PDB file of C-alpha atoms in Angstrom:
ATOM      1  CA  LEU J1023      -1.628 154.882 -73.908  1.00 55.00           C
ATOM      2  CA  GLY J1024      -3.716 154.705 -77.025  1.00 56.00           C
ATOM      3  CA  ASP J1025      -2.802 158.132 -77.467  1.00 57.00           C
ATOM      4  CA  VAL J1026       0.659 157.626 -78.152  1.00 57.00           C
ATOM      5  CA  TYR J1027      -0.222 154.908 -80.899  1.00 54.00           C
ATOM      6  CA  LYS J1028      -1.623 158.473 -82.955  1.00 58.00           C
ATOM      7  CA  ARG J1029       1.150 160.182 -82.000  1.00 65.00           C
ATOM      8  CA  GLN J1030       5.022 159.857 -81.659  1.00 81.00           C
ATOM      9  CA  ILE J1031       6.322 160.158 -78.012  1.00 85.00           C
ATOM     10  CA  ALA J1032       4.575 161.053 -74.698  1.00 86.00           C
ATOM     11  CA  THR J1033       5.344 162.370 -71.118  1.00 88.00           C
ATOM     12  CA  LEU J1034       3.904 160.782 -67.674  1.00 88.00           C
ATOM     13  CA  ALA J1035       4.439 162.667 -65.237  1.00 90.00           C
ATOM     14  CA  ASP J1036       4.020 162.033 -61.305  1.00 90.00           C
ATOM     15  CA  THR J1037       3.915 158.561 -61.906  1.00 91.00           C
ATOM     16  CA  LYS J1038       4.452 157.866 -58.090  1.00 93.00           C
ATOM     17  CA  GLN J1039       6.532 154.177 -59.369  1.00 93.00           C
ATOM     18  CA  THR J1040       8.880 152.636 -57.365  1.00 95.00           C
ATOM     19  CA  ARG J1041      11.669 151.360 -59.370  1.00 95.00           C
ATOM     20  CA  ARG J1042      10.641 148.257 -59.352  1.00 95.00           C
ATOM     21  CA  GLU J1043       7.100 149.720 -60.536  1.00 96.00           C
ATOM     22  CA  LEU J1044       8.787 151.491 -63.692  1.00 96.00           C
ATOM     23  CA  GLU J1045      10.600 148.305 -64.989  1.00 95.00           C
ATOM     24  CA  GLU J1046       7.508 147.032 -64.858  1.00 96.00           C
ATOM     25  CA  ALA J1047       5.876 149.199 -66.753  1.00 94.00           C
ATOM     26  CA  ILE J1048       8.166 149.388 -69.517  1.00 95.00           C
ATOM     27  CA  ALA J1049       7.891 145.435 -69.942  1.00 95.00           C
ATOM     28  CA  LEU J1050       4.307 146.273 -69.854  1.00 94.00           C
ATOM     29  CA  LEU J1051       4.922 148.523 -73.129  1.00 93.00           C
ATOM     30  CA  GLN J1052       6.982 146.325 -74.536  1.00 94.00           C
ATOM     31  CA  THR J1053       4.241 143.938 -75.105  1.00 94.00           C
ATOM     32  CA  ARG J1054       1.864 146.510 -76.406  1.00 91.00           C
ATOM     33  CA  GLY J1055       4.419 147.355 -79.149  1.00 92.00           C
ATOM     34  CA  LEU J1056       5.394 150.353 -77.205  1.00 93.00           C
ATOM     35  CA  ASP J1057       8.689 151.291 -75.572  1.00 95.00           C
ATOM     36  CA  GLY J1058       9.897 153.381 -72.678  1.00 96.00           C
ATOM     37  CA  CYS J1059      12.256 154.712 -69.929  1.00 96.00           C
ATOM     38  CA  GLY J1060      11.752 156.823 -66.765  1.00 97.00           C
ATOM     39  CA  THR J1061      13.290 158.026 -63.390  1.00 97.00           C
ATOM     40  CA  PRO J1062      11.242 156.122 -59.971  1.00 96.00           C
ATOM     41  CA  GLY J1063       9.396 158.748 -57.392  1.00 95.00           C
ATOM     42  CA  TRP J1064      10.567 158.971 -54.053  1.00 91.00           C
ATOM     43  CA  CYS J1065       8.723 156.897 -50.893  1.00 89.00           C
ATOM     44  CA  ASP J1066       7.062 159.024 -47.150  1.00 87.00           C
ATOM     45  CA  HIS J1067       8.805 156.729 -45.273  1.00 85.00           C
ATOM     46  CA  ILE J1068       6.201 158.324 -42.628  1.00 90.00           C
ATOM     47  CA  SER J1069       3.221 158.211 -44.482  1.00 89.00           C
ATOM     48  CA  GLY J1070       3.894 155.199 -47.151  1.00 86.00           C
ATOM     49  CA  GLU J1071       3.091 157.600 -49.752  1.00 90.00           C
ATOM     50  CA  MET J1072       4.751 157.782 -53.655  1.00 91.00           C
ATOM     51  CA  HIS J1073       5.660 161.200 -54.975  1.00 92.00           C
ATOM     52  CA  THR J1074       7.266 162.314 -58.635  1.00 94.00           C
ATOM     53  CA  GLY J1075       7.962 160.251 -60.990  1.00 95.00           C
ATOM     54  CA  VAL J1076       8.481 160.537 -64.189  1.00 95.00           C
ATOM     55  CA  LEU J1077       7.677 157.883 -67.843  1.00 94.00           C
ATOM     56  CA  ILE J1078       9.004 158.898 -71.345  1.00 93.00           C
ATOM     57  CA  VAL J1079       6.334 157.073 -73.929  1.00 92.00           C
ATOM     58  CA  TRP J1080       6.962 156.233 -77.635  1.00 92.00           C
ATOM     59  CA  ASP J1081       6.437 154.619 -80.296  1.00 89.00           C
ATOM     60  CA  PRO J1082       9.183 152.373 -81.433  1.00 93.00           C
ATOM     61  CA  THR J1083       7.897 151.908 -85.581  1.00 90.00           C
ATOM     62  CA  HIS J1084       8.427 155.988 -85.487  1.00 87.00           C
ATOM     63  CA  ILE J1085      10.891 156.749 -82.649  1.00 91.00           C
ATOM     64  CA  ARG J1086      14.687 155.198 -82.227  1.00 94.00           C
ATOM     65  CA  VAL J1087      16.816 154.558 -79.994  1.00 96.00           C
ATOM     66  CA  GLU J1088      20.020 153.098 -80.116  1.00 92.00           C
ATOM     67  CA  ASN J1089      21.983 153.232 -76.771  1.00 94.00           C
ATOM     68  CA  ARG J1090      20.607 150.092 -74.622  1.00 93.00           C
ATOM     69  CA  ASP J1091      22.273 148.313 -71.582  1.00 93.00           C
ATOM     70  CA  THR J1092      23.117 144.701 -71.908  1.00 92.00           C
ATOM     71  CA  GLU J1093      19.208 142.960 -71.297  1.00 89.00           C
ATOM     72  CA  GLY J1094      18.400 145.350 -74.615  1.00 90.00           C
ATOM     73  CA  ARG J1095      16.632 148.339 -72.371  1.00 92.00           C
ATOM     74  CA  ALA J1096      17.016 151.503 -72.893  1.00 95.00           C
ATOM     75  CA  VAL J1097      19.392 153.767 -71.792  1.00 95.00           C
ATOM     76  CA  ALA J1098      18.471 157.415 -69.943  1.00 96.00           C
ATOM     77  CA  THR J1099      19.966 159.348 -68.254  1.00 96.00           C
ATOM     78  CA  GLU J1100      18.598 160.350 -64.843  1.00 97.00           C
ATOM     79  CA  VAL J1101      18.974 164.510 -63.953  1.00 98.00           C
ATOM     80  CA  GLU J1102      16.900 164.494 -60.444  1.00 97.00           C
ATOM     81  CA  GLU J1103      15.442 161.335 -59.821  1.00 96.00           C
ATOM     82  CA  GLY J1104      11.661 161.383 -59.661  1.00 96.00           C
ATOM     83  CA  ARG J1105      11.690 164.886 -61.881  1.00 96.00           C
ATOM     84  CA  ILE J1106      14.075 165.005 -64.802  1.00 97.00           C
ATOM     85  CA  VAL J1107      14.942 162.490 -67.520  1.00 97.00           C
ATOM     86  CA  SER J1108      16.534 162.466 -70.596  1.00 97.00           C
ATOM     87  CA  VAL J1109      17.613 159.523 -73.487  1.00 97.00           C
ATOM     88  CA  GLU J1110      18.935 160.417 -76.979  1.00 96.00           C
ATOM     89  CA  VAL J1111      16.505 159.328 -79.801  1.00 94.00           C
ATOM     90  CA  GLU J1112      15.678 159.314 -83.843  1.00 92.00           C
ATOM     91  CA  GLU J1113      13.224 160.085 -86.059  1.00 88.00           C
ATOM     92  CA  VAL J1114      12.651 156.911 -88.101  1.00 88.00           C
ATOM     93  CA  ALA J1115      11.590 158.334 -91.323  1.00 84.00           C
ATOM     94  CA  SER J1116      13.632 161.528 -91.150  1.00 85.00           C
ATOM     95  CA  CYS J1117      16.438 160.499 -88.986  1.00 88.00           C
ATOM     96  CA  ARG J1118      16.161 163.357 -87.169  1.00 89.00           C
ATOM     97  CA  LYS J1119      18.190 162.821 -83.801  1.00 93.00           C
ATOM     98  CA  TRP J1120      17.659 165.001 -80.682  1.00 94.00           C
ATOM     99  CA  THR J1121      18.012 164.634 -76.980  1.00 96.00           C
ATOM    100  CA  GLN J1122      14.335 164.073 -75.665  1.00 94.00           C
ATOM    101  CA  PHE J1123      13.422 165.574 -71.691  1.00 96.00           C
ATOM    102  CA  GLY J1124      10.803 164.558 -69.421  1.00 94.00           C
ATOM    103  CA  VAL J1125       9.977 166.449 -66.575  1.00 95.00           C
ATOM    104  CA  TYR J1126       7.817 167.165 -63.212  1.00 94.00           C
ATOM    105  CA  MET J1127       9.271 170.128 -61.937  1.00 95.00           C
ATOM    106  CA  PRO J1128       7.899 171.105 -58.141  1.00 95.00           C
ATOM    107  CA  VAL J1129       5.089 172.374 -57.299  1.00 91.00           C
ATOM    108  CA  ARG J1130       5.408 175.999 -57.623  1.00 88.00           C
ATOM    109  CA  GLN J1131       4.372 176.441 -54.365  1.00 85.00           C
ATOM    110  CA  ARG J1132       7.012 175.606 -51.952  1.00 90.00           C
ATOM    111  CA  THR J1133       9.505 177.099 -50.626  1.00 92.00           C
ATOM    112  CA  ALA J1134      12.495 178.370 -52.806  1.00 95.00           C
ATOM    113  CA  THR J1135      15.127 176.183 -51.299  1.00 95.00           C
ATOM    114  CA  VAL J1136      12.642 173.532 -53.218  1.00 94.00           C
ATOM    115  CA  VAL J1137      11.960 174.921 -56.352  1.00 96.00           C
ATOM    116  CA  ARG J1138      15.319 176.512 -57.122  1.00 97.00           C
ATOM    117  CA  PRO J1139      17.482 173.346 -57.392  1.00 97.00           C
ATOM    118  CA  THR J1140      15.466 171.427 -59.766  1.00 97.00           C
ATOM    119  CA  TRP J1141      15.452 174.308 -61.856  1.00 97.00           C
ATOM    120  CA  GLU J1142      19.599 174.347 -61.824  1.00 97.00           C
ATOM    121  CA  LYS J1143      19.380 171.477 -62.727  1.00 98.00           C
ATOM    122  CA  LEU J1144      17.675 171.276 -65.644  1.00 97.00           C
ATOM    123  CA  THR J1145      18.490 174.266 -66.882  1.00 96.00           C
ATOM    124  CA  GLU J1146      22.550 173.161 -65.958  1.00 96.00           C
ATOM    125  CA  ALA J1147      21.388 169.719 -68.546  1.00 97.00           C
ATOM    126  CA  LEU J1148      20.051 171.692 -71.391  1.00 95.00           C
ATOM    127  CA  ASP J1149      23.012 173.742 -71.624  1.00 93.00           C
ATOM    128  CA  ALA J1150      25.629 170.648 -71.781  1.00 95.00           C
ATOM    129  CA  THR J1151      22.916 168.853 -74.532  1.00 95.00           C
ATOM    130  CA  ARG J1152      24.372 169.463 -77.796  1.00 92.00           C
ATOM    131  CA  GLY J1153      22.390 169.246 -80.503  1.00 93.00           C
ATOM    132  CA  GLU J1154      18.671 170.051 -80.741  1.00 93.00           C
ATOM    133  CA  TYR J1155      15.733 168.499 -77.666  1.00 94.00           C
ATOM    134  CA  MET J1156      12.252 168.322 -76.483  1.00 91.00           C
ATOM    135  CA  ILE J1157      11.098 168.893 -72.751  1.00 92.00           C
ATOM    136  CA  GLY J1158       7.658 167.499 -72.427  1.00 89.00           C
ATOM    137  CA  GLY J1159       6.838 167.333 -68.776  1.00 89.00           C
ATOM    138  CA  ASP J1160       4.402 169.317 -65.751  1.00 90.00           C
ATOM    139  CA  PHE J1161       6.155 172.198 -65.794  1.00 92.00           C
ATOM    140  CA  ASN J1162       4.215 173.459 -62.301  1.00 92.00           C
ATOM    141  CA  ALA J1163       4.984 176.660 -64.298  1.00 92.00           C
ATOM    142  CA  GLU J1164       3.680 179.787 -66.637  1.00 90.00           C
ATOM    143  CA  THR J1165       4.973 181.599 -68.925  1.00 88.00           C
ATOM    144  CA  GLU J1166       4.850 185.093 -68.786  1.00 89.00           C
ATOM    145  CA  GLU J1167       1.696 185.146 -71.750  1.00 89.00           C
ATOM    146  CA  ALA J1168       0.218 182.586 -70.055  1.00 86.00           C
ATOM    147  CA  LEU J1169       0.016 184.185 -67.004  1.00 88.00           C
ATOM    148  CA  ARG J1170      -1.087 187.496 -68.664  1.00 88.00           C
ATOM    149  CA  GLU J1171      -4.015 185.890 -70.396  1.00 86.00           C
ATOM    150  CA  ARG J1172      -5.688 185.226 -67.538  1.00 84.00           C
ATOM    151  CA  GLY J1173      -5.397 187.555 -65.364  1.00 87.00           C
ATOM    152  CA  ALA J1174      -2.435 186.207 -62.585  1.00 84.00           C
ATOM    153  CA  GLN J1175      -1.492 188.600 -60.069  1.00 82.00           C
ATOM    154  CA  ARG J1176       1.772 188.340 -59.987  1.00 89.00           C
ATOM    155  CA  ALA J1177       3.984 185.119 -61.243  1.00 93.00           C
ATOM    156  CA  THR J1178       5.935 182.649 -58.589  1.00 94.00           C
ATOM    157  CA  LEU J1179       9.413 182.474 -58.432  1.00 96.00           C
ATOM    158  CA  ALA J1180       8.903 179.282 -60.590  1.00 95.00           C
ATOM    159  CA  ASP J1181       7.186 180.753 -63.459  1.00 94.00           C
ATOM    160  CA  ARG J1182      10.277 183.299 -63.772  1.00 95.00           C
ATOM    161  CA  LEU J1183      12.742 180.869 -63.962  1.00 96.00           C
ATOM    162  CA  PHE J1184      10.535 179.157 -66.779  1.00 94.00           C
ATOM    163  CA  GLN J1185      10.576 182.530 -68.374  1.00 93.00           C
ATOM    164  CA  GLN J1186      14.644 182.650 -67.560  1.00 93.00           C
ATOM    165  CA  MET J1187      14.909 179.023 -69.387  1.00 94.00           C
ATOM    166  CA  LEU J1188      12.925 179.989 -72.221  1.00 92.00           C
ATOM    167  CA  GLY J1189      15.685 182.907 -72.892  1.00 85.00           C
ATOM    168  CA  ASP J1190      18.073 182.856 -71.220  1.00 79.00           C
ATOM    169  CA  GLY J1191      22.290 181.354 -72.223  1.00 70.00           C
ATOM    170  CA  GLY J1192      21.122 181.953 -75.830  1.00 76.00           C
ATOM    171  CA  ARG J1193      18.274 179.716 -75.894  1.00 81.00           C
ATOM    172  CA  GLU J1194      15.716 180.335 -78.502  1.00 82.00           C
ATOM    173  CA  LEU J1195      13.158 177.938 -76.991  1.00 90.00           C
ATOM    174  CA  LEU J1196       9.515 177.481 -78.654  1.00 85.00           C
ATOM    175  CA  THR J1197       6.831 176.373 -76.011  1.00 84.00           C
ATOM    176  CA  MET J1198       3.753 174.001 -77.558  1.00 78.00           C
ATOM    177  CA  ALA J1199       1.068 174.672 -75.219  1.00 69.00           C
ATOM    178  CA  ASP J1200      -1.861 176.978 -76.808  1.00 64.00           C
ATOM    179  CA  GLU J1201      -5.231 176.322 -73.871  1.00 62.00           C
ATOM    180  CA  ALA J1202      -4.987 176.174 -70.355  1.00 57.00           C
ATOM    181  CA  THR J1203      -4.068 171.788 -69.660  1.00 59.00           C
ATOM    182  CA  TYR J1204      -5.708 171.818 -65.903  1.00 64.00           C
ATOM    183  CA  ARG J1205      -8.172 171.628 -64.731  1.00 57.00           C
ATOM    184  CA  ALA J1206      -7.719 175.325 -62.595  1.00 62.00           C
ATOM    185  CA  GLY J1207      -7.435 176.992 -66.047  1.00 66.00           C
ATOM    186  CA  THR J1208      -3.756 177.468 -65.934  1.00 74.00           C
ATOM    187  CA  GLN J1209      -1.020 175.919 -68.671  1.00 78.00           C
ATOM    188  CA  ILE J1210       1.234 174.891 -65.971  1.00 83.00           C
ATOM    189  CA  ASP J1211       1.727 171.476 -68.631  1.00 85.00           C
ATOM    190  CA  ASN J1212       3.941 172.037 -71.714  1.00 86.00           C
ATOM    191  CA  TRP J1213       6.176 171.255 -74.789  1.00 86.00           C
ATOM    192  CA  VAL J1214       8.636 173.014 -75.235  1.00 90.00           C
ATOM    193  CA  VAL J1215      11.342 171.829 -77.909  1.00 89.00           C
ATOM    194  CA  THR J1216      14.489 174.101 -79.375  1.00 91.00           C
ATOM    195  CA  SER J1217      14.052 176.485 -82.889  1.00 84.00           C
ATOM    196  CA  GLY J1218      15.680 173.817 -84.953  1.00 84.00           C
ATOM    197  CA  LEU J1219      12.741 171.718 -83.901  1.00 84.00           C
ATOM    198  CA  ALA J1220      10.218 174.093 -83.701  1.00 77.00           C
ATOM    199  CA  SER J1221       9.465 173.754 -87.916  1.00 72.00           C
ATOM    200  CA  CYS J1222       8.744 170.028 -87.545  1.00 70.00           C
ATOM    201  CA  MET J1223       6.511 169.942 -84.648  1.00 67.00           C
ATOM    202  CA  GLY J1224       2.618 168.554 -85.018  1.00 61.00           C
ATOM    203  CA  ARG J1225       0.036 169.326 -83.079  1.00 57.00           C
ATOM    204  CA  THR J1226       0.877 168.508 -79.017  1.00 60.00           C
ATOM    205  CA  SER J1227      -1.967 167.842 -77.113  1.00 60.00           C
ATOM    206  CA  THR J1228      -2.553 166.735 -73.231  1.00 59.00           C
ATOM    207  CA  MET J1229      -5.035 164.320 -71.733  1.00 55.00           C
ATOM    208  CA  PRO J1230      -6.130 162.681 -67.979  1.00 48.00           C
ATOM    209  CA  GLY J1231      -3.684 159.789 -67.672  1.00 38.00           C
ATOM    210  CA  VAL J1232      -4.086 157.343 -65.140  1.00 31.00           C
ATOM    211  CA  CYS J1233      -3.947 157.920 -61.305  1.00 28.00           C
ATOM    212  CA  GLY J1234      -3.707 161.509 -62.071  1.00 30.00           C
ATOM    213  CA  CYS J1235      -1.000 161.476 -64.537  1.00 35.00           C
ATOM    214  CA  LEU J1236      -0.813 163.570 -68.091  1.00 37.00           C
ATOM    215  CA  LEU J1237      -0.096 163.100 -71.000  1.00 39.00           C
ATOM    216  CA  TYR J1238       1.270 165.044 -73.144  1.00 41.00           C
ATOM    217  CA  THR J1239       1.960 164.032 -76.693  1.00 46.00           C
ATOM    218  CA  SER J1240       3.077 165.496 -79.533  1.00 49.00           C
ATOM    219  CA  ASP J1241       3.886 164.777 -83.932  1.00 49.00           C
ATOM    220  CA  ALA J1242       6.945 164.977 -86.013  1.00 45.00           C
ATOM    221  CA  ALA J1243       7.024 166.067 -89.165  1.00 43.00           C
ATOM    222  CA  ASP J1244       8.091 162.896 -91.467  1.00 43.00           C
ATOM    223  CA  ASP J1245       8.582 164.666 -94.659  1.00 44.00           C
ATOM    224  CA  MET J1246      12.473 164.254 -94.385  1.00 39.00           C
ATOM    225  CA  GLN J1247      14.141 161.114 -96.058  1.00 42.00           C
ATOM    226  CA  CYS J1248      17.649 160.431 -94.093  1.00 40.00           C
ATOM    227  CA  GLU J1249      19.649 160.708 -96.989  1.00 40.00           C
ATOM    228  CA  ASP J1250      18.296 164.423 -97.107  1.00 37.00           C
ATOM    229  CA  LEU J1251      20.408 164.447 -93.491  1.00 35.00           C
TER     230      LEU J1251
END
């Protein structure tokens, strides 16, 4: 979490938290001067193991979330439980607003009946979003360029759906990852932004997190003032 203080906003994917644990984690973040929202994972009732889960974390001195419930918690939209969550944010310094998505997409080796519906839900949510947006997390998919650079023989369904999401339907999305983000040499973790936000993005990075989770961070430029917008 110390890396969030250096940046502004982050996504933790595959958190494996119950809803209660998610609420407790957010409460803990708030005692550390941070804030967050997310979607809990799901429990395999046979093995008792938790799977999936997403947590978006931000530094309130840089990122503001005005939409809150009666208990003061940030109101998030759960696009798909355990997989996709979004929240409306505003950069304090510039008053620049966007929708922040956090994702943990299905492992690409899974069947089409598992992979395709989640990608369709994400794409539908993006198309329904007004204004700019960012997506951070574990996409479990790679761009054509990343596949080509590491000599992959073929693209999986998830890879193809990722590529379609980036460019179909009039979307002009850019990926910020520029190196391998997983120990296998793949680039499945990424930070995706609309073209209107690309120029204000700083360096993005990935790093190992707790319990096998991954942390994605982003800098946004703060050279604009509210009155300039």
